[in-house]
Tab-separated table of N, CA, C and O in Angstrom:
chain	number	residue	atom	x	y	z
A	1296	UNK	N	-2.382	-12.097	-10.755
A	1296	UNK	CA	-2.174	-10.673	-10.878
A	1296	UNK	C	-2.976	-9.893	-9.843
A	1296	UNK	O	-3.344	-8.748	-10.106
A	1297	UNK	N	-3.216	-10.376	-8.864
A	1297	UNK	CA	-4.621	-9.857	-7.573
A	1297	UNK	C	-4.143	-10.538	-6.452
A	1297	UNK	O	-4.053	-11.743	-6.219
A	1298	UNK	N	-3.766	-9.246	-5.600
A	1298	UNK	CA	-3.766	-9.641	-4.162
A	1298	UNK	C	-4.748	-8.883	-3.764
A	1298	UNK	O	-5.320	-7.872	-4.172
A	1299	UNK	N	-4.852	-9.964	-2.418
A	1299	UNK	CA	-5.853	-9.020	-1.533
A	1299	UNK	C	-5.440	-8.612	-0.237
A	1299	UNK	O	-4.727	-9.349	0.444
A	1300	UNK	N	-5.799	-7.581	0.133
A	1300	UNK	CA	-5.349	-6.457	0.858
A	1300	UNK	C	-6.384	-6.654	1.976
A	1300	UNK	O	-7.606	-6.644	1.824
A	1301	UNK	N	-5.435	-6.910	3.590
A	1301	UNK	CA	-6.390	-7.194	4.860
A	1301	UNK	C	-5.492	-6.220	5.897
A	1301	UNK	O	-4.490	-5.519	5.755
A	1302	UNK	N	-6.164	-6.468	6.739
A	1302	UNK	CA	-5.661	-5.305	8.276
A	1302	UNK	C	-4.939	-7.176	8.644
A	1302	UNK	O	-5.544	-8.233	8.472
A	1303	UNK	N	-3.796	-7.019	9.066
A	1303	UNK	CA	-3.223	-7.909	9.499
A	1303	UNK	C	-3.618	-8.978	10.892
A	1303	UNK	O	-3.111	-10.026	11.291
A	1304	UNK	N	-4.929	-8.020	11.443
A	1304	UNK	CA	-5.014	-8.946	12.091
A	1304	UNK	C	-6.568	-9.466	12.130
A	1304	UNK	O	-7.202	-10.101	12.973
A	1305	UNK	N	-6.944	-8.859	10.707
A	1305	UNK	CA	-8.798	-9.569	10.006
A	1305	UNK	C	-8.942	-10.972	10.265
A	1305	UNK	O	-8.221	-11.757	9.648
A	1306	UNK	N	-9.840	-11.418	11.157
A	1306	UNK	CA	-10.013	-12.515	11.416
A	1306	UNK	C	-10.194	-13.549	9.825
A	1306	UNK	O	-9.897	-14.743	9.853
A	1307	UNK	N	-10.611	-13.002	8.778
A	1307	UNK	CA	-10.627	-13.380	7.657
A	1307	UNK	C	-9.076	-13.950	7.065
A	1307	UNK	O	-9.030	-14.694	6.086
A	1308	UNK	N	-8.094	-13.591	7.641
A	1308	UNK	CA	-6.847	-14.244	7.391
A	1308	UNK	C	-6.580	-15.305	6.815
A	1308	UNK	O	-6.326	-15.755	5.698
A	1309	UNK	N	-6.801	-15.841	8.733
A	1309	UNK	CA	-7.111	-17.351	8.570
A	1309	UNK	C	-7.847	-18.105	7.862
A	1309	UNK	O	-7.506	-19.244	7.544
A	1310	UNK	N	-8.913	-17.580	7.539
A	1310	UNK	CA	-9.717	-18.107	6.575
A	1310	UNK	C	-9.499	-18.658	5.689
A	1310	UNK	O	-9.617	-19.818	5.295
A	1311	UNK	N	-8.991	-17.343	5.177
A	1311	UNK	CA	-8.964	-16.953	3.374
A	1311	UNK	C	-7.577	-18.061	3.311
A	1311	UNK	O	-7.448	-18.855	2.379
A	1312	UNK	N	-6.649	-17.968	4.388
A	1312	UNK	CA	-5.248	-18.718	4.160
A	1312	UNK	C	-5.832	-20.744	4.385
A	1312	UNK	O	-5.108	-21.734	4.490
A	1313	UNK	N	-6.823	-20.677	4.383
A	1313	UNK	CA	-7.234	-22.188	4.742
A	1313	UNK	C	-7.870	-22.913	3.343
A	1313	UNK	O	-7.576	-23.983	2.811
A	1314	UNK	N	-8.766	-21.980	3.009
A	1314	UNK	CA	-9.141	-22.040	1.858
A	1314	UNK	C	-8.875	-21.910	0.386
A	1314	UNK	O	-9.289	-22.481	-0.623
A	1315	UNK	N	-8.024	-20.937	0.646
A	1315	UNK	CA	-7.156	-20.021	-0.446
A	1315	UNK	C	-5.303	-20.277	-0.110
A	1315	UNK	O	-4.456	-19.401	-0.283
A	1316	UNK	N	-5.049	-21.569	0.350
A	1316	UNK	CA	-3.526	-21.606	0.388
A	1316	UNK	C	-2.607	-20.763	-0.715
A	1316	UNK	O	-1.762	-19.945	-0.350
A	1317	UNK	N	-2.782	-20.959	-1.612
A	1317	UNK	CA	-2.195	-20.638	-3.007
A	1317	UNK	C	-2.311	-18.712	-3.473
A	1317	UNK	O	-1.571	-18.086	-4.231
A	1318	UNK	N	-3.508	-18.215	-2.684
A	1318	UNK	CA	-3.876	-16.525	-2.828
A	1318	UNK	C	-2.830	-15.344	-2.081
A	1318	UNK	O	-2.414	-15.591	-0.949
A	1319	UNK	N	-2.549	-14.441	-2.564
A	1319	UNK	CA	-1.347	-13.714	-2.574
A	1319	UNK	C	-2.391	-12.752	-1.568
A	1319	UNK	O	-3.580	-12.574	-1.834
A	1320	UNK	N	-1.747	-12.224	-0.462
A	1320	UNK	CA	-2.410	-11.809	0.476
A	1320	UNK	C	-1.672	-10.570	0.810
A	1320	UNK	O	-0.786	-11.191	1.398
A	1321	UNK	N	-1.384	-9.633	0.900
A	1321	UNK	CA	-1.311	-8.124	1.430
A	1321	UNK	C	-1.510	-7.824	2.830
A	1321	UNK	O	-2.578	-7.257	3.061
A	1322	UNK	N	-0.759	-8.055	3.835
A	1322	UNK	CA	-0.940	-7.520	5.558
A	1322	UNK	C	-0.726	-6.500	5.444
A	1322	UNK	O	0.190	-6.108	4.720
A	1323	UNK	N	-1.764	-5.442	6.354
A	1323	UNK	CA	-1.505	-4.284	6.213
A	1323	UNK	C	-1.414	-3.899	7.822
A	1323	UNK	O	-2.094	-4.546	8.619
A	1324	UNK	N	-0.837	-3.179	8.125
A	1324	UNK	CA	-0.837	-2.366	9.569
A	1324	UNK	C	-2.036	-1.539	10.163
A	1324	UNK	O	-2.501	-1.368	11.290
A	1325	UNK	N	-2.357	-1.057	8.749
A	1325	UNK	CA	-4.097	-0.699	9.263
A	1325	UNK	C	-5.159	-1.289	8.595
A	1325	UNK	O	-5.050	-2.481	8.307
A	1326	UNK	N	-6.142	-0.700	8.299
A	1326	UNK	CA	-7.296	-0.938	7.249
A	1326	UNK	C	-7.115	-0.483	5.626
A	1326	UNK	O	-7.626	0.491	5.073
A	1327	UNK	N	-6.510	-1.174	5.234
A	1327	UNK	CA	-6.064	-1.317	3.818
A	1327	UNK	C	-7.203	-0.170	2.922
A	1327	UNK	O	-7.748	-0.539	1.882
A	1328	UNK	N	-7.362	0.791	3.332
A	1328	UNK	CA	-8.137	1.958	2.495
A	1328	UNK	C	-7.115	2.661	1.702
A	1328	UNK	O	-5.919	2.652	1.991
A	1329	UNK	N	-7.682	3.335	0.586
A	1329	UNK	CA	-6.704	3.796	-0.492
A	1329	UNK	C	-5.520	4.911	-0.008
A	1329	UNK	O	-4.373	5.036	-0.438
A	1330	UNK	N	-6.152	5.592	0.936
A	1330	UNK	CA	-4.781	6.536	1.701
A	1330	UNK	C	-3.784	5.490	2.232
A	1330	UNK	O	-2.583	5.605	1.985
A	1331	UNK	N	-4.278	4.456	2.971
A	1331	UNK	CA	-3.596	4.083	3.680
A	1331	UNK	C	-2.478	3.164	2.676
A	1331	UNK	O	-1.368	3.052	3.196
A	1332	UNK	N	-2.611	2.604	1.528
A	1332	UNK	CA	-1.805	2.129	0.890
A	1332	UNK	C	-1.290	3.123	-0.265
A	1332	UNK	O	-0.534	2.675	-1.127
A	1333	UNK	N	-1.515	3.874	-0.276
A	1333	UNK	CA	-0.618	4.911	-1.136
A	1333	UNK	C	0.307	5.437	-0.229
A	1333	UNK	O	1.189	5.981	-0.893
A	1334	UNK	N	0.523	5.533	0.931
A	1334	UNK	CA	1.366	5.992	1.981
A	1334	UNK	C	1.985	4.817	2.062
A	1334	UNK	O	3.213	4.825	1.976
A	1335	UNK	N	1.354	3.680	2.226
A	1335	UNK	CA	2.655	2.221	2.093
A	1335	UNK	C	3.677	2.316	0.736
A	1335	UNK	O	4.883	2.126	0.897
A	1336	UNK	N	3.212	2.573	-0.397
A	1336	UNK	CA	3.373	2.644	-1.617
A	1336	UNK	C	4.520	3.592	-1.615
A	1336	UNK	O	5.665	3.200	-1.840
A	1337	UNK	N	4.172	5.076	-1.315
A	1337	UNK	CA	4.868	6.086	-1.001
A	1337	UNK	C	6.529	5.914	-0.413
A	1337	UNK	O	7.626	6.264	-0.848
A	1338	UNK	N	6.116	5.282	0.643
A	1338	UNK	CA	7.091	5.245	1.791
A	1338	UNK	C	8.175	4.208	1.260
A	1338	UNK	O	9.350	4.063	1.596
A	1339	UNK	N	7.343	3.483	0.252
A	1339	UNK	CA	8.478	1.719	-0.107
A	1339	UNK	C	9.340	2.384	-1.093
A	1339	UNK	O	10.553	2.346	-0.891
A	1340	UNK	N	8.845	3.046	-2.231
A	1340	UNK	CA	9.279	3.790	-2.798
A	1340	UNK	C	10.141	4.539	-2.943
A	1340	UNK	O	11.074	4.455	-3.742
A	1341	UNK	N	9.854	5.604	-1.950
A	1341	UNK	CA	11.207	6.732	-1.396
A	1341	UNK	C	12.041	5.794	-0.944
A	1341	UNK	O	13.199	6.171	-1.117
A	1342	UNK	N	11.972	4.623	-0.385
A	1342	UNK	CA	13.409	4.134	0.659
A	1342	UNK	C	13.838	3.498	-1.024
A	1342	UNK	O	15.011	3.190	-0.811
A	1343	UNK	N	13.715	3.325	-1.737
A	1343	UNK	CA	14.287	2.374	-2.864
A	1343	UNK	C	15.221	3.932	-3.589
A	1343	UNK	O	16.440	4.044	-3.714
A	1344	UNK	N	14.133	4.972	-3.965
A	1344	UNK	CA	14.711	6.344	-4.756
A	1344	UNK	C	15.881	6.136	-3.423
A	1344	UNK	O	17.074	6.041	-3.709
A	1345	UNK	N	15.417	6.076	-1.953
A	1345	UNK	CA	16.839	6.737	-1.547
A	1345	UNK	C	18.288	5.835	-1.688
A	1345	UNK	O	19.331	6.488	-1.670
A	1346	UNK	N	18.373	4.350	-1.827
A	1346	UNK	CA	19.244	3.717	-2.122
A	1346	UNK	C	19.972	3.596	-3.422
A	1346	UNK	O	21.173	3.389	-3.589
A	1347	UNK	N	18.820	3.800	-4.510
A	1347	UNK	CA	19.577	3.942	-5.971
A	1347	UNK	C	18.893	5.135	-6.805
A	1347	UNK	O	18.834	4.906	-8.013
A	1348	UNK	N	18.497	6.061	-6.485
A	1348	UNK	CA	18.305	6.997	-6.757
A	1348	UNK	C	19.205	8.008	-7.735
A	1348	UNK	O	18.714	8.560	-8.719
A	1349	UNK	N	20.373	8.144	-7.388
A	1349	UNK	CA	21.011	8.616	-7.980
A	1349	UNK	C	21.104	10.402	-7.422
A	1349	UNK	O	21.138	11.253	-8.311
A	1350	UNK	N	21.131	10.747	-6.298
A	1350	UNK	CA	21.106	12.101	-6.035
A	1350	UNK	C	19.750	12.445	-5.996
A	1350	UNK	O	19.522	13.460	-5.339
A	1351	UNK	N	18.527	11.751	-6.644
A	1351	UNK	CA	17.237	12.051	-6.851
A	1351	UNK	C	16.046	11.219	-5.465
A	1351	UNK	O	16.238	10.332	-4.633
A	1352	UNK	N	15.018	11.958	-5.775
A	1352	UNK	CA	13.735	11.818	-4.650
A	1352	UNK	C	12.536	11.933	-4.966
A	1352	UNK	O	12.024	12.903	-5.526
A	1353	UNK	N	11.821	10.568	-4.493
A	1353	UNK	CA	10.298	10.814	-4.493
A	1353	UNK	C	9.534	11.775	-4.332
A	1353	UNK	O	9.137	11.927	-3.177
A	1354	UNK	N	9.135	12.585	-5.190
A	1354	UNK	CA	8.475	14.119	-4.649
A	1354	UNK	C	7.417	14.028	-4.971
A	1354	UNK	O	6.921	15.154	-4.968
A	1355	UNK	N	6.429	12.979	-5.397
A	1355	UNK	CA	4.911	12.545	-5.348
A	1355	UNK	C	4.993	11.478	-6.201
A	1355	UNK	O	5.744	11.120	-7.109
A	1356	UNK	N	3.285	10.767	-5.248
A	1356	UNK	CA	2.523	9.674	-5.636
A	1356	UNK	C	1.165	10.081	-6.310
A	1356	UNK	O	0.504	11.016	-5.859
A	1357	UNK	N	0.851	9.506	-7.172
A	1357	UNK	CA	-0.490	9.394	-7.352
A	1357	UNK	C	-1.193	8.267	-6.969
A	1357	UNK	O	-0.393	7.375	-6.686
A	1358	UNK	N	-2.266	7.945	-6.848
A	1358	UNK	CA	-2.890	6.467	-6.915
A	1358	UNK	C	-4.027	6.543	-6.872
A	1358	UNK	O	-4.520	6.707	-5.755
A	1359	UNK	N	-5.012	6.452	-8.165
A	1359	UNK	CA	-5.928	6.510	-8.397
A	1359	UNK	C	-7.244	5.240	-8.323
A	1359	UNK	O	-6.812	4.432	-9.145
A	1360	UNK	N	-7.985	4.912	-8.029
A	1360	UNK	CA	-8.944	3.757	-7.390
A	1360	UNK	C	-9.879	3.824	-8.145
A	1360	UNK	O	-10.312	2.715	-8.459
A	1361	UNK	N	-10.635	5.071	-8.792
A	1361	UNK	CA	-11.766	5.335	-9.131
A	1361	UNK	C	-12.107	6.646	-9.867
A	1361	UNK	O	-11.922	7.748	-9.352
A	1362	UNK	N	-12.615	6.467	-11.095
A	1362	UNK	CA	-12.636	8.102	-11.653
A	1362	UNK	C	-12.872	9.676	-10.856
A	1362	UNK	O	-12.709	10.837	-11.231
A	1363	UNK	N	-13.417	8.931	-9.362
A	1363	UNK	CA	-13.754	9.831	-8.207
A	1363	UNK	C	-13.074	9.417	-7.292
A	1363	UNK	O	-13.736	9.278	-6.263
A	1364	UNK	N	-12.398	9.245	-7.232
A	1364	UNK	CA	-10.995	8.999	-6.386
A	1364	UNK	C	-10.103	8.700	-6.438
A	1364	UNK	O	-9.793	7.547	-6.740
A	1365	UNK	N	-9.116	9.829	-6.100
A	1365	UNK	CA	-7.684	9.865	-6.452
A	1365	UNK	C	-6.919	10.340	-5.210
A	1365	UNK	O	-7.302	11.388	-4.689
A	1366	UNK	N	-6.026	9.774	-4.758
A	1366	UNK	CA	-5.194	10.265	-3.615
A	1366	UNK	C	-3.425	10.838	-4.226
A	1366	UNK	O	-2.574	10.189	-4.835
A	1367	UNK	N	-3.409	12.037	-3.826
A	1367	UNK	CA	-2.204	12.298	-4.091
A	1367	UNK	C	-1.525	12.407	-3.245
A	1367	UNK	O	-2.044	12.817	-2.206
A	1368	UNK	N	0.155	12.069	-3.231
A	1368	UNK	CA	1.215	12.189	-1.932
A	1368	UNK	C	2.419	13.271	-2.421
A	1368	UNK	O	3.101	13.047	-3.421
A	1369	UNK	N	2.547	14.190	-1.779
A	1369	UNK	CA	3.757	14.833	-2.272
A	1369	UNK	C	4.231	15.030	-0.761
A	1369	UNK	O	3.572	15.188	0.267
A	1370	UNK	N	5.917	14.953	-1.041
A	1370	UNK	CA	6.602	15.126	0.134
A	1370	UNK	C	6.678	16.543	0.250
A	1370	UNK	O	6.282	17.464	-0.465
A	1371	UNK	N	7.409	16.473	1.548
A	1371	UNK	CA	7.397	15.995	2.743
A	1371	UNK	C	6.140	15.139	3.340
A	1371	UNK	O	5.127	15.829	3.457
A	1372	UNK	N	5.997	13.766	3.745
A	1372	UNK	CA	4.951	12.878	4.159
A	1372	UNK	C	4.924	12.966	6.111
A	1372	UNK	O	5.923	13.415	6.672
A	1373	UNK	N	4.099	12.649	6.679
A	1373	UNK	CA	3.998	12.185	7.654
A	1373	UNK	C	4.567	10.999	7.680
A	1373	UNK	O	4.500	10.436	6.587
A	1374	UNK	N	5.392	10.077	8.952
A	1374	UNK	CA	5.408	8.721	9.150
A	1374	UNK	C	4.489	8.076	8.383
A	1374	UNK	O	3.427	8.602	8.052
A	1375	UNK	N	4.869	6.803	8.027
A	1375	UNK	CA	3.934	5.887	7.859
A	1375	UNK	C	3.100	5.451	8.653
A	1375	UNK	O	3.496	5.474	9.819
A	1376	UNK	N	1.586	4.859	8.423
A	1376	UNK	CA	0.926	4.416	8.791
A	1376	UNK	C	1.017	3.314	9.896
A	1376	UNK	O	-0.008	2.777	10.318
């Protein structure tokens, strides 16, 4: 039930994939910080609302990490990350 979340090109990759064959791993395009995957989150999201949606649209994310941190997304978004 735990992946872990790396910048795709963290020398730790390899590592973790040597040691950890069997561990569910998360590539990310940047540095896997909580904006940056609520905008992955965001973005996977809307393209799914836009295929079966039904006339309807992602008009916010929440994603909360920490009782002191919370990132919210409401569209209109910037590109993805």
């Amino acid at each position: 039930d735990h992946t872990l979340a790396l910048h795709y090109k963290d020398p730790l990759v390899v590592l973790y994939r040597t040691v950890h064959p069997e561990a569910r791993i998360l590539l990310c395009p940047t540095d896997p910080t909580t904006e940056a995957l609520a905008s992955l989150m965001f973005h996977y999201a809307a393209g799914i609302y836009a295929k079966i949606g039904m006339g309807h649209r992602l008009s916010s994310l929440e994603l909360v990490e920490t009782p002191t941190n919370t990132v919210r997304l409401r569209y209109p978004l910037l590109p993805p990350i």
